[in-house]
Each structure stands twice: as structure tokens, then as C-alpha cells.
């Protein structure tokens, strides 16, 4: 594949993710947790990031509805009301990288798309 085409494809894939924000989220955070956020990749597209800590919301509560999880926001950072429910497609469940945060973490795009959900536990 031609280098320019590869670069264009890579940029297109990145643009489907979210716009990472720097809200000072790394100040005083555990380097291990920071590294986890920075390396977390989408389960159905392992070359694309789940996005960063500023794009993640705590979802410590969840329910099983039929054959999939429903994540319930427990800390929406003032952007998403606590108690908001998101149906998580099975291909967005992240099981393989543990979870050093001690919280369920859901990565949600600006248009409500789910990038990844890491269920609570697995510390």
C-alpha cells in the first residue's frame, strides 16, 4: 500500500475516535493508571485508541439486558447526568487489559458512540 494512502487511512481511523481533551487530568494521577488509559485500544479495532481519561466516564453500575451490558453512569463529570444508561454493544466490551482504576469506565464519543467499556473490578 502506498505511504500516502496508509497515512490517509490512519488519519481517518483516528478521526473516528474522540477529540482528546487536556483537562489537567494527569496532574497527580498514578503513572500506572495514566499508562493504562493511554494504551487502551478498542476491542473491535485494536489499532484505534479507546481515547483518554478526559474522554472516560465512571460507570460503576451495570445491568445485563438480554445478551449485552447496559452501563450506568455514576460520575458523568458534569457532562453526562449520573444515572444515564448506555447500551454497550458486545464488540465494545474490553476484557483483556485489567482495570487499575477500581471503577467501571466507559469511553463515549461526542455523538454518544461507545468506544469501549471496561466493567468494574479487575484491579
mmCIF file with all atom_site columns, N, CA, C and O in Angstrom, residues 22-44:
data_model
loop_
_atom_site.group_PDB
_atom_site.id
_atom_site.type_symbol
_atom_site.label_atom_id
_atom_site.label_alt_id
_atom_site.label_comp_id
_atom_site.label_asym_id
_atom_site.label_entity_id
_atom_site.label_seq_id
_atom_site.pdbx_PDB_ins_code
_atom_site.Cartn_x
_atom_site.Cartn_y
_atom_site.Cartn_z
_atom_site.occupancy
_atom_site.B_iso_or_equiv
_atom_site.pdbx_formal_charge
_atom_site.auth_seq_id
_atom_site.auth_comp_id
_atom_site.auth_asym_id
_atom_site.auth_atom_id
_atom_site.pdbx_PDB_model_num
ATOM 1  N N  . UNK A 1 22 ? -7.404  17.923 27.217 1.00 0.00 ? 22 UNK A N  1
ATOM 2  C CA . UNK A 1 22 ? -6.470  18.002 28.331 1.00 0.00 ? 22 UNK A CA 1
ATOM 3  C C  . UNK A 1 22 ? -7.112  18.883 29.387 1.00 0.00 ? 22 UNK A C  1
ATOM 4  O O  . UNK A 1 22 ? -7.100  20.100 29.293 1.00 0.00 ? 22 UNK A O  1
ATOM 5  N N  . UNK A 1 23 ? -7.719  18.228 30.363 1.00 0.00 ? 23 UNK A N  1
ATOM 6  C CA . UNK A 1 23 ? -8.366  18.940 31.455 1.00 0.00 ? 23 UNK A CA 1
ATOM 7  C C  . UNK A 1 23 ? -7.509  18.898 32.715 1.00 0.00 ? 23 UNK A C  1
ATOM 8  O O  . UNK A 1 23 ? -8.028  18.984 33.813 1.00 0.00 ? 23 UNK A O  1
ATOM 9  N N  . UNK A 1 24 ? -6.217  18.729 32.543 1.00 0.00 ? 24 UNK A N  1
ATOM 10 C CA . UNK A 1 24 ? -5.341  18.596 33.695 1.00 0.00 ? 24 UNK A CA 1
ATOM 11 C C  . UNK A 1 24 ? -5.507  17.256 34.387 1.00 0.00 ? 24 UNK A C  1
ATOM 12 O O  . UNK A 1 24 ? -5.139  17.097 35.541 1.00 0.00 ? 24 UNK A O  1
ATOM 13 N N  . UNK A 1 25 ? -6.075  16.297 33.659 1.00 0.00 ? 25 UNK A N  1
ATOM 14 C CA . UNK A 1 25 ? -6.396  15.006 34.256 1.00 0.00 ? 25 UNK A CA 1
ATOM 15 C C  . UNK A 1 25 ? -5.186  14.222 34.719 1.00 0.00 ? 25 UNK A C  1
ATOM 16 O O  . UNK A 1 25 ? -5.310  13.318 35.517 1.00 0.00 ? 25 UNK A O  1
ATOM 17 N N  . UNK A 1 26 ? -4.006  14.527 34.214 1.00 0.00 ? 26 UNK A N  1
ATOM 18 C CA . UNK A 1 26 ? -2.823  13.753 34.588 1.00 0.00 ? 26 UNK A CA 1
ATOM 19 C C  . UNK A 1 26 ? -2.139  14.299 35.831 1.00 0.00 ? 26 UNK A C  1
ATOM 20 O O  . UNK A 1 26 ? -1.288  13.642 36.402 1.00 0.00 ? 26 UNK A O  1
ATOM 21 N N  . UNK A 1 27 ? -2.509  15.483 36.276 1.00 0.00 ? 27 UNK A N  1
ATOM 22 C CA . UNK A 1 27 ? -1.876  16.062 37.458 1.00 0.00 ? 27 UNK A CA 1
ATOM 23 C C  . UNK A 1 27 ? -2.153  15.190 38.676 1.00 0.00 ? 27 UNK A C  1
ATOM 24 O O  . UNK A 1 27 ? -3.290  14.970 39.054 1.00 0.00 ? 27 UNK A O  1
ATOM 25 N N  . UNK A 1 28 ? -1.107  14.695 39.265 1.00 0.00 ? 28 UNK A N  1
ATOM 26 C CA . UNK A 1 28 ? -1.220  13.904 40.481 1.00 0.00 ? 28 UNK A CA 1
ATOM 27 C C  . UNK A 1 28 ? -1.792  12.504 40.282 1.00 0.00 ? 28 UNK A C  1
ATOM 28 O O  . UNK A 1 28 ? -2.088  11.836 41.256 1.00 0.00 ? 28 UNK A O  1
ATOM 29 N N  . UNK A 1 29 ? -1.969  12.069 39.048 1.00 0.00 ? 29 UNK A N  1
ATOM 30 C CA . UNK A 1 29 ? -2.524  10.723 38.856 1.00 0.00 ? 29 UNK A CA 1
ATOM 31 C C  . UNK A 1 29 ? -1.408  9.682  38.904 1.00 0.00 ? 29 UNK A C  1
ATOM 32 O O  . UNK A 1 29 ? -0.253  9.960  38.598 1.00 0.00 ? 29 UNK A O  1
ATOM 33 N N  . UNK A 1 30 ? -1.797  8.494  39.278 1.00 0.00 ? 30 UNK A N  1
ATOM 34 C CA . UNK A 1 30 ? -0.875  7.367  39.356 1.00 0.00 ? 30 UNK A CA 1
ATOM 35 C C  . UNK A 1 30 ? -0.334  7.070  37.950 1.00 0.00 ? 30 UNK A C  1
ATOM 36 O O  . UNK A 1 30 ? -1.112  6.885  37.012 1.00 0.00 ? 30 UNK A O  1
ATOM 37 N N  . UNK A 1 31 ? 0.990   7.020  37.781 1.00 0.00 ? 31 UNK A N  1
ATOM 38 C CA . UNK A 1 31 ? 1.559   6.749  36.458 1.00 0.00 ? 31 UNK A CA 1
ATOM 39 C C  . UNK A 1 31 ? 1.075   5.434  35.848 1.00 0.00 ? 31 UNK A C  1
ATOM 40 O O  . UNK A 1 31 ? 0.915   5.325  34.636 1.00 0.00 ? 31 UNK A O  1
ATOM 41 N N  . UNK A 1 32 ? 0.805   4.440  36.682 1.00 0.00 ? 32 UNK A N  1
ATOM 42 C CA . UNK A 1 32 ? 0.313   3.151  36.195 1.00 0.00 ? 32 UNK A CA 1
ATOM 43 C C  . UNK A 1 32 ? -1.081  3.309  35.566 1.00 0.00 ? 32 UNK A C  1
ATOM 44 O O  . UNK A 1 32 ? -1.370  2.751  34.513 1.00 0.00 ? 32 UNK A O  1
ATOM 45 N N  . UNK A 1 33 ? -1.931  4.082  36.211 1.00 0.00 ? 33 UNK A N  1
ATOM 46 C CA . UNK A 1 33 ? -3.278  4.324  35.700 1.00 0.00 ? 33 UNK A CA 1
ATOM 47 C C  . UNK A 1 33 ? -3.200  5.172  34.433 1.00 0.00 ? 33 UNK A C  1
ATOM 48 O O  . UNK A 1 33 ? -3.878  4.896  33.442 1.00 0.00 ? 33 UNK A O  1
ATOM 49 N N  . UNK A 1 34 ? -2.360  6.172  34.442 1.00 0.00 ? 34 UNK A N  1
ATOM 50 C CA . UNK A 1 34 ? -2.174  7.027  33.263 1.00 0.00 ? 34 UNK A CA 1
ATOM 51 C C  . UNK A 1 34 ? -1.750  6.191  32.058 1.00 0.00 ? 34 UNK A C  1
ATOM 52 O O  . UNK A 1 34 ? -2.301  6.317  30.971 1.00 0.00 ? 34 UNK A O  1
ATOM 53 N N  . UNK A 1 35 ? -0.796  5.304  32.271 1.00 0.00 ? 35 UNK A N  1
ATOM 54 C CA . UNK A 1 35 ? -0.312  4.446  31.190 1.00 0.00 ? 35 UNK A CA 1
ATOM 55 C C  . UNK A 1 35 ? -1.426  3.527  30.679 1.00 0.00 ? 35 UNK A C  1
ATOM 56 O O  . UNK A 1 35 ? -1.561  3.308  29.483 1.00 0.00 ? 35 UNK A O  1
ATOM 57 N N  . UNK A 1 36 ? -2.239  3.007  31.589 1.00 0.00 ? 36 UNK A N  1
ATOM 58 C CA . UNK A 1 36 ? -3.355  2.149  31.203 1.00 0.00 ? 36 UNK A CA 1
ATOM 59 C C  . UNK A 1 36 ? -4.303  2.901  30.268 1.00 0.00 ? 36 UNK A C  1
ATOM 60 O O  . UNK A 1 36 ? -4.682  2.393  29.207 1.00 0.00 ? 36 UNK A O  1
ATOM 61 N N  . UNK A 1 37 ? -4.692  4.120  30.664 1.00 0.00 ? 37 UNK A N  1
ATOM 62 C CA . UNK A 1 37 ? -5.575  4.926  29.817 1.00 0.00 ? 37 UNK A CA 1
ATOM 63 C C  . UNK A 1 37 ? -4.948  5.182  28.446 1.00 0.00 ? 37 UNK A C  1
ATOM 64 O O  . UNK A 1 37 ? -5.614  5.097  27.427 1.00 0.00 ? 37 UNK A O  1
ATOM 65 N N  . UNK A 1 38 ? -3.680  5.502  28.422 1.00 0.00 ? 38 UNK A N  1
ATOM 66 C CA . UNK A 1 38 ? -3.009  5.867  27.180 1.00 0.00 ? 38 UNK A CA 1
ATOM 67 C C  . UNK A 1 38 ? -2.834  4.680  26.234 1.00 0.00 ? 38 UNK A C  1
ATOM 68 O O  . UNK A 1 38 ? -2.765  4.870  25.026 1.00 0.00 ? 38 UNK A O  1
ATOM 69 N N  . UNK A 1 39 ? -2.776  3.468  26.762 1.00 0.00 ? 39 UNK A N  1
ATOM 70 C CA . UNK A 1 39 ? -2.542  2.286  25.923 1.00 0.00 ? 39 UNK A CA 1
ATOM 71 C C  . UNK A 1 39 ? -3.811  1.502  25.593 1.00 0.00 ? 39 UNK A C  1
ATOM 72 O O  . UNK A 1 39 ? -3.751  0.572  24.798 1.00 0.00 ? 39 UNK A O  1
ATOM 73 N N  . UNK A 1 40 ? -4.928  1.859  26.180 1.00 0.00 ? 40 UNK A N  1
ATOM 74 C CA . UNK A 1 40 ? -6.156  1.105  25.994 1.00 0.00 ? 40 UNK A CA 1
ATOM 75 C C  . UNK A 1 40 ? -6.681  1.254  24.566 1.00 0.00 ? 40 UNK A C  1
ATOM 76 O O  . UNK A 1 40 ? -6.903  2.357  24.088 1.00 0.00 ? 40 UNK A O  1
ATOM 77 N N  . UNK A 1 41 ? -6.856  0.132  23.889 1.00 0.00 ? 41 UNK A N  1
ATOM 78 C CA . UNK A 1 41 ? -7.294  0.133  22.494 1.00 0.00 ? 41 UNK A CA 1
ATOM 79 C C  . UNK A 1 41 ? -8.685  -0.491 22.371 1.00 0.00 ? 41 UNK A C  1
ATOM 80 O O  . UNK A 1 41 ? -9.065  -1.340 23.171 1.00 0.00 ? 41 UNK A O  1
ATOM 81 N N  . UNK A 1 42 ? -9.421  -0.076 21.342 1.00 0.00 ? 42 UNK A N  1
ATOM 82 C CA . UNK A 1 42 ? -10.767 -0.582 21.125 1.00 0.00 ? 42 UNK A CA 1
ATOM 83 C C  . UNK A 1 42 ? -10.734 -2.086 20.857 1.00 0.00 ? 42 UNK A C  1
ATOM 84 O O  . UNK A 1 42 ? -9.920  -2.560 20.059 1.00 0.00 ? 42 UNK A O  1
ATOM 85 N N  . UNK A 1 43 ? -11.620 -2.845 21.492 1.00 0.00 ? 43 UNK A N  1
ATOM 86 C CA . UNK A 1 43 ? -11.582 -4.301 21.327 1.00 0.00 ? 43 UNK A CA 1
ATOM 87 C C  . UNK A 1 43 ? -11.881 -4.762 19.906 1.00 0.00 ? 43 UNK A C  1
ATOM 88 O O  . UNK A 1 43 ? -11.330 -5.759 19.452 1.00 0.00 ? 43 UNK A O  1
ATOM 89 N N  . UNK A 1 44 ? -12.720 -4.045 19.191 1.00 0.00 ? 44 UNK A N  1
ATOM 90 C CA . UNK A 1 44 ? -13.066 -4.446 17.829 1.00 0.00 ? 44 UNK A CA 1
ATOM 91 C C  . UNK A 1 44 ? -12.189 -3.790 16.774 1.00 0.00 ? 44 UNK A C  1
ATOM 92 O O  . UNK A 1 44 ? -12.294 -4.098 15.590 1.00 0.00 ? 44 UNK A O  1
#
